[in-house]
XYZ file of C-alpha atoms in Angstrom:
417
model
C 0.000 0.000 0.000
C 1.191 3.027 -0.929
C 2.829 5.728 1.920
C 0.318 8.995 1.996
C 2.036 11.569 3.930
C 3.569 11.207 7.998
C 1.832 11.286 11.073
C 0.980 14.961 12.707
C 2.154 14.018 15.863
C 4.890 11.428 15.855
C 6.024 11.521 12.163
C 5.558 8.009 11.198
C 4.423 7.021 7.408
C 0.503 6.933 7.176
C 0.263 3.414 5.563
C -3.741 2.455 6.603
C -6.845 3.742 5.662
C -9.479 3.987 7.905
C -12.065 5.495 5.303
C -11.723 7.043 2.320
C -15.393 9.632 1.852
C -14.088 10.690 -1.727
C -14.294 14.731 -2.672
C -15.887 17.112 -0.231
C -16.341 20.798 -0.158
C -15.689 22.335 3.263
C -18.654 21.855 5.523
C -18.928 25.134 6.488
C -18.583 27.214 3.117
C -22.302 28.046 2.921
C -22.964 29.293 -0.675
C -24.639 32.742 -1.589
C -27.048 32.271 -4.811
C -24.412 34.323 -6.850
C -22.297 31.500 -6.128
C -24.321 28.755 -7.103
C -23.212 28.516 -10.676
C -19.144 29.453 -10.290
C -16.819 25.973 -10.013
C -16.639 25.225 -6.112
C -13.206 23.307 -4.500
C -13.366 19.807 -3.180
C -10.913 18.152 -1.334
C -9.858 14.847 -0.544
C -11.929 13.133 2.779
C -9.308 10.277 3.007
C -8.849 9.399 6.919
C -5.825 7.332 7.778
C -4.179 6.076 11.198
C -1.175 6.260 12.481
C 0.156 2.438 13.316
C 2.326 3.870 15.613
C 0.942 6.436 18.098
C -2.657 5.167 16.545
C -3.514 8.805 15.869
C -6.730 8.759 13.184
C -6.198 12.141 10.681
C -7.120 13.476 7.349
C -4.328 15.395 5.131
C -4.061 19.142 5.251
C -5.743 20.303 1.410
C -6.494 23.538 3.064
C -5.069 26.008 5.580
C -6.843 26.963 9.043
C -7.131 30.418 7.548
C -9.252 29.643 4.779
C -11.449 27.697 6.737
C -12.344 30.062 9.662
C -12.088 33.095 7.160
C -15.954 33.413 7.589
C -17.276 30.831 9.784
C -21.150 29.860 9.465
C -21.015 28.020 13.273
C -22.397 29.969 16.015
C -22.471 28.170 19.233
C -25.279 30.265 20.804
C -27.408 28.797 19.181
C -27.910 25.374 20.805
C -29.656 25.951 23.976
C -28.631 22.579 24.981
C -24.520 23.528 24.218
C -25.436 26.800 26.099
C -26.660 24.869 28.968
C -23.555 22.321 28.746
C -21.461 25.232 28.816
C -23.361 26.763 31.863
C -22.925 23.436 33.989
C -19.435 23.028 33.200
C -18.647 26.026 34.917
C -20.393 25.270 37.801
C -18.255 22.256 37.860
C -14.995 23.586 37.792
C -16.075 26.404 39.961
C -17.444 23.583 42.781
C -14.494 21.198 42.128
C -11.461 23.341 42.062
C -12.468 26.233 44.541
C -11.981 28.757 42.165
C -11.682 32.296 43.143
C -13.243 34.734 41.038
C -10.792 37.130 42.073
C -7.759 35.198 41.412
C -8.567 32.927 38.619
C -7.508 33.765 34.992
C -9.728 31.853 32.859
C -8.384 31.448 28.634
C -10.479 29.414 26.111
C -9.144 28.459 23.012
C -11.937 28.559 20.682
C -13.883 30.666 22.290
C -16.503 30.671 19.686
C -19.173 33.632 20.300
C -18.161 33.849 24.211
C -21.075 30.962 24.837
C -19.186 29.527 27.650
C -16.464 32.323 29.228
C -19.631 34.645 29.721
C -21.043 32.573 32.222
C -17.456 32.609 33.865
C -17.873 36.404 33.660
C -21.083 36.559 35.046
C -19.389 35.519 38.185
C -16.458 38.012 38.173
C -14.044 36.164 36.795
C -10.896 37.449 34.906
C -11.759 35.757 31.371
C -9.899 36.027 27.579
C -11.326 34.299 24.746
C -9.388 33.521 21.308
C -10.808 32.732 18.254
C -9.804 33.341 14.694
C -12.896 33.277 13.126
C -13.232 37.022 13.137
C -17.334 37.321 12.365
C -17.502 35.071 15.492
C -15.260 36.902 17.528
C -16.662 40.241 16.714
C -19.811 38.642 17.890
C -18.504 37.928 21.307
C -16.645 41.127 21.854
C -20.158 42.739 20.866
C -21.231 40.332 24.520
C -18.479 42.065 26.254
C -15.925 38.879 26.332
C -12.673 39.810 25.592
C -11.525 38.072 22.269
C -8.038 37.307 20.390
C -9.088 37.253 17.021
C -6.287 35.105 16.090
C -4.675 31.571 16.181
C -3.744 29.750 19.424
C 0.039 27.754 19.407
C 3.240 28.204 21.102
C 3.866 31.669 19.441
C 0.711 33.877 20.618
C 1.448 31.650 23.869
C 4.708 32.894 24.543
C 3.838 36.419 23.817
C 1.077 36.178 26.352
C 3.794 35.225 28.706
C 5.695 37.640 27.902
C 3.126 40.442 28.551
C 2.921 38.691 32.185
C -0.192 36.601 31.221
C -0.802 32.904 32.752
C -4.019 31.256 33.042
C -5.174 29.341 35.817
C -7.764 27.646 33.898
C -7.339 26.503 30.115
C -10.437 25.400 28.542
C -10.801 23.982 25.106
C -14.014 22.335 23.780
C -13.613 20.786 20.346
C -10.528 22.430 19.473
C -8.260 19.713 19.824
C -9.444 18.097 16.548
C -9.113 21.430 14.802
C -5.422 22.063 14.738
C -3.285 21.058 11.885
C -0.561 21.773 13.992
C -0.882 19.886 16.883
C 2.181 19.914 18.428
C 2.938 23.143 18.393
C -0.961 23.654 19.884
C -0.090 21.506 22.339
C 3.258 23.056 23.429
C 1.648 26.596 23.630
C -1.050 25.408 26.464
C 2.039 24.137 28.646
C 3.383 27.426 28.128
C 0.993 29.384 29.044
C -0.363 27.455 31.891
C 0.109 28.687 35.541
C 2.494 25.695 37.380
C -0.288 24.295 39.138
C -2.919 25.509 36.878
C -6.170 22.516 35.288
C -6.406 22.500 31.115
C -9.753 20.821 30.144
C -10.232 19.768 26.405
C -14.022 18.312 24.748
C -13.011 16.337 21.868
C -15.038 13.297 19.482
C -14.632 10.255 21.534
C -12.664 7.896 18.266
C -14.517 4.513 19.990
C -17.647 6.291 19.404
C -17.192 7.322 16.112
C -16.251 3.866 14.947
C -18.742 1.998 17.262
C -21.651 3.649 15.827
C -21.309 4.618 12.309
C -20.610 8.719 12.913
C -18.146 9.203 9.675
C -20.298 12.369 9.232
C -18.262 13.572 12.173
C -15.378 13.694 9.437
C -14.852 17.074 8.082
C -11.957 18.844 6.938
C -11.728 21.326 10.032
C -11.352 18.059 12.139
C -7.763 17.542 11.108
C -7.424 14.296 14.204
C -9.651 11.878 15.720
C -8.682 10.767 19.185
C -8.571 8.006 21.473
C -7.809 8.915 25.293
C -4.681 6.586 25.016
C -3.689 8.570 22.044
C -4.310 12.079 23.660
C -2.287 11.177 26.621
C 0.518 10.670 24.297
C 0.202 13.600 22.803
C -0.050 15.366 25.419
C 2.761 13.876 27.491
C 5.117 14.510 25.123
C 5.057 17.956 26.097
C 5.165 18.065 29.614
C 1.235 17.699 30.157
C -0.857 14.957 32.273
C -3.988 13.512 31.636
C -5.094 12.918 35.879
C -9.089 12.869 35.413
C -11.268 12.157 32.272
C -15.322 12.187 31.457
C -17.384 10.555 29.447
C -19.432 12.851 27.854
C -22.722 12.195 25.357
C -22.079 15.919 23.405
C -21.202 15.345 20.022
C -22.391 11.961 20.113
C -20.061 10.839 22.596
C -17.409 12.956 24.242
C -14.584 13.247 26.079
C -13.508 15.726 28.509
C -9.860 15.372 30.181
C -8.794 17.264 32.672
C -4.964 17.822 32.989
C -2.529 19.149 34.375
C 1.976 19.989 34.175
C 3.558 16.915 34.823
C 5.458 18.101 37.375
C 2.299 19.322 39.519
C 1.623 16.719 42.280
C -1.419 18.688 43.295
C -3.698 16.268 41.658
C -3.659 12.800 41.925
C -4.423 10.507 38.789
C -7.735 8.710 38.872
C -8.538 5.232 38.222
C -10.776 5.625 35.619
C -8.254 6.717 33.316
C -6.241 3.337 32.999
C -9.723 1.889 33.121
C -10.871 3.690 30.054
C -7.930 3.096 28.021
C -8.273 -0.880 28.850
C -12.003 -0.400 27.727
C -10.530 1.065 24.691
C -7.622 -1.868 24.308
C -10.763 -4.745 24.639
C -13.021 -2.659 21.964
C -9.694 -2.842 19.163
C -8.471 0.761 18.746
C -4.910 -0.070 19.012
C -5.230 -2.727 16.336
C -5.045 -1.631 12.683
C -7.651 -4.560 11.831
C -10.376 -2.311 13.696
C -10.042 0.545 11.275
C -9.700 -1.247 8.064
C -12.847 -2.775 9.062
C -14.250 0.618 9.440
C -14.913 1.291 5.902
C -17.409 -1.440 5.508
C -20.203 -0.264 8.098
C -20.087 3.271 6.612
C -20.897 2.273 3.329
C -24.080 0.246 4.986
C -25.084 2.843 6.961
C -24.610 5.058 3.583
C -26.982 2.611 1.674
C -29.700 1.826 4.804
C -30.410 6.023 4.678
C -30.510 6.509 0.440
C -33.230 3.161 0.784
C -35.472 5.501 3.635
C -35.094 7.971 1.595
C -35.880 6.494 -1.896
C -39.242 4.822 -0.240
C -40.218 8.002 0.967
C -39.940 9.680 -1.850
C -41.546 6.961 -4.259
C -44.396 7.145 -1.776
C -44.829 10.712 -3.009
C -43.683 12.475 0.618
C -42.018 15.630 0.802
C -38.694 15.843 2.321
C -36.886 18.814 4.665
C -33.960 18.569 6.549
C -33.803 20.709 9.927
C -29.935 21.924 11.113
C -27.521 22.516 8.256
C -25.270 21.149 10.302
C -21.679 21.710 9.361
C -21.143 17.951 9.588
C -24.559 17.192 7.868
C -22.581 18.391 4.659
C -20.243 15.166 5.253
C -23.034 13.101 4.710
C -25.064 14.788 2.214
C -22.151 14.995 -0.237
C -21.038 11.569 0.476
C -24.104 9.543 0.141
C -25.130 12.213 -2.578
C -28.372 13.211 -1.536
C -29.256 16.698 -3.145
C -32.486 18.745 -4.372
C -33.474 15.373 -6.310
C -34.302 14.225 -2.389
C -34.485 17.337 -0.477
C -36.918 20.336 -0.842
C -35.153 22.617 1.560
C -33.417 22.755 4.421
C -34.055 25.149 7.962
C -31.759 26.130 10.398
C -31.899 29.140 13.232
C -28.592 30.209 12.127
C -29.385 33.606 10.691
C -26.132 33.395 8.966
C -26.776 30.668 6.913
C -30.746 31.493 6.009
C -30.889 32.218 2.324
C -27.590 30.574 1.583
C -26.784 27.031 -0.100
C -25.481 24.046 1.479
C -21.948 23.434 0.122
C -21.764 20.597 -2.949
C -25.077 19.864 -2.905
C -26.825 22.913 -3.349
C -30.117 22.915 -1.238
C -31.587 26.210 0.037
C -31.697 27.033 3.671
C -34.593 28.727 4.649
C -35.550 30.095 9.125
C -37.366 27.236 10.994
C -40.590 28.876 9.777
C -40.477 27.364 6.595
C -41.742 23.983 8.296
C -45.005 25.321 8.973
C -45.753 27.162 5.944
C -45.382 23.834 4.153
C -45.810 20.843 6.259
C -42.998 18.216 4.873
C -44.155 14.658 5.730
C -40.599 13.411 6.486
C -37.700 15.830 8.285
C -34.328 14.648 7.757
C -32.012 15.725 11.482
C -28.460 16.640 10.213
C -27.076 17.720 13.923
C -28.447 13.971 15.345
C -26.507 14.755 18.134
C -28.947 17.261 19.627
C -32.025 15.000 18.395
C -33.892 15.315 21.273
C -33.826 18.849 21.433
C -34.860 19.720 17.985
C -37.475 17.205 17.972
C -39.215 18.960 21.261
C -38.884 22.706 18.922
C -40.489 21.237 16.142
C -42.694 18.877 17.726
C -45.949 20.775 16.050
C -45.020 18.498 12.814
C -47.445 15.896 14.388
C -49.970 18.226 13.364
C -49.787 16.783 9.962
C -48.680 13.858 10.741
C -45.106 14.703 10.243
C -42.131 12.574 11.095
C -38.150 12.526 11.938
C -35.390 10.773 10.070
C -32.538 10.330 11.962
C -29.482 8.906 9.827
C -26.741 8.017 12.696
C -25.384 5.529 13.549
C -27.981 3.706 11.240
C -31.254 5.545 9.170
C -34.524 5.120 11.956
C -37.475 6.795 11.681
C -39.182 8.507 14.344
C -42.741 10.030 15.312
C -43.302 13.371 15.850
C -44.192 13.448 20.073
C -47.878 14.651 20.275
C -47.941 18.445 21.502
């Protein structure tokens, strides 16, 4: 098998393919009707593992800048993220004994200041960063304080050197989103106080392969991560994994919380070494695991085109709620377009009256699903399933019902108001 490219993190040749999901645009490139008939990029979806450090990753086709040039993804608007956000820093708050008037609280990917204004709301010293600069401007409109630029070792050392060390680190799916990892990595040891916590969110990889979620697989999610693999990474630059949670965001989480090696203020839990053994039993650190991989994709890739086709040979209308950034993974790969789907709705403002990349269907405000009545809704963001089914529940008016394509196509009725 031919050698495509060296690992991110350790260097070693990428030999093993975990999937390969063909040509996609980037997920969040939302098109503008001017744009709809001008030739639109598509890169290589090709994820491969590292047989050494067992890292899962996709190739860089495109640079961090031109993907968070104009970002489409607004955390704000997930109620349920909002209230994730709001109970984690509770949490910490509870756990550590933080003092609002001593803590310095950075997040990396700060987003729209969704979770460092609840930190502020409780007098807390907070700085976001975040290079997508319509987002940031967004939170700096809140009154968050917000780097509009990258976070690695170089804005991290010039933090230091302005006398800046947080206490805190937080980092919710941001992990997954550098190219360059280890320099990433190296800048959160920097500019971490000596016996200051880092938390990172990130994909759970046993998840992902356990049930089906390859639409998780974007180009803006440059790794995939295991916790064994993690630790390694982080290790390697001084950092220690001492606590992790299993979370059931994103369709199944985790959340580590670490620390500088050399900080013997926190103890390592058992359920660390107990989660990497659960990880060890369920096959991640054999290649055989991910080869296998490619196989239960393409079944979960035919089970939703054969709901689909039935539906619409039975003369039902089709919309999809949440054009999801990672609902574009799986629209372009199974190759489900306008011939399928009417429309589809999200509360983004951003992206209402813009195109989903590749495939080309309009995006119209939530409204749209009253005014006229689909039979069938297709749920891109599955993950929050629950939640959007309880806002749109008034589809059992007509009779109305959910499609919900992860980790296999099932079809749902619409809970009676």
């Amino acid at each position: 098998m031919a050698v495509a490219g060296s690992c991110r993190f350790c260097g070693s040749d990428l030999e093993t393919t975990m999937v390969d999901l063909g040509m996609h645009p980037l997920c969040e490139s939302f098109l503008d009707e001017s744009q709809l008939d001008e030739m639109e990029p598509f890169y290589p979806l090709h994820v491969r593992v590292c047989g050494n450090c067992f890292l899962a990753q996709i190739g860089e086709f495109v640079t961090p800048e031109q993907i968070f040039d104009d970002y489409a993804y607004f955390s704000s608007y997930s109620t349920s993220w909002l209230e994730h956000a709001r109970r984690y820093v509770e949490m910490m708050i509870d756990r550590f004994g933080l003092d609002a008037s001593a803590t310095k609280v950075l997040e990396i990917a700060s987003n729209d200041g969704y979770l460092l204004q609840y930190f502020q709301t409780r007098g807390f010293q907070v700085l976001g960063v975040e290079p997508a600069g319509n987002v940031a401007a967004v939170a700096e409109e809140k009154g968050v304080p917000t780097l509009g630029e990258f976070f690695g070792d170089q804005l991290a050392d010039r933090l230091v050197s302005e006398g800046y060390r947080a206490d805190l680190v937080v980092g919710n799916n941001v992990l997954a989103h550098t190219p360059e990892l280890n320099g990433f990595v190296e800048g959160v040891r920097r500019v971490l106080a000596p016996d200051g916590v880092a938390t990172f969110e990130f994909p759970h990889l046993l998840k992902l392969i356990a049930e089906n979620q390859f639409d998780t697989i974007y180009h803006e999610h440059w790794s995939y991560f295991s916790l064994r693999t993690a630790k390694k990474v982080l290790e390697a630059h001084g950092l220690a994994i001492f606590d992790v949670e299993e979370l059931t965001t994103h369709g199944g989480s985790l959340r580590v919380f670490v620390k500088h090696q050399d900080d013997r203020s926190q103890d390592v839990v058992e359920r660390v070494d107990s989660l990497v053994q659960r990880e060890r039993e369920f096959g991640l650190f054999d290649l055989a695991t991910y080869i296998g991989f490619s196989d239960k994709v393409e079944e979960t890739k035919r089970k939703l085109l054969s709901a689909l086709i039935t539906a619409k040979t039975a003369g039902e209308s089709i919309a999809i709620y949440g054009a999801a950034g990672k609902g574009n993974t799986l629209l372009n790969y199974c190759g489900i377009g306008t011939d399928f789907i009417e429309y589809a709705c999200d509360l983004n403002t951003y992206k209402q009256g813009r195109y989903t990349p590749g495939t080309h269907i309009p995006i119209f405000s939530p409204e749209r699903i009253r005014e006229t009545k689909p039979d069938l809704i297709l749920i891109l963001p599955w993950n929050i399933k629950e939640e959007i089914m309880k806002q749109i529940s008034y589809i059992s008016e007509w009779g109305g019902r959910f499609l919900v394509p992860i980790p296999e196509a099932q079809i749902y009725e619409a809970p009676r108001q």
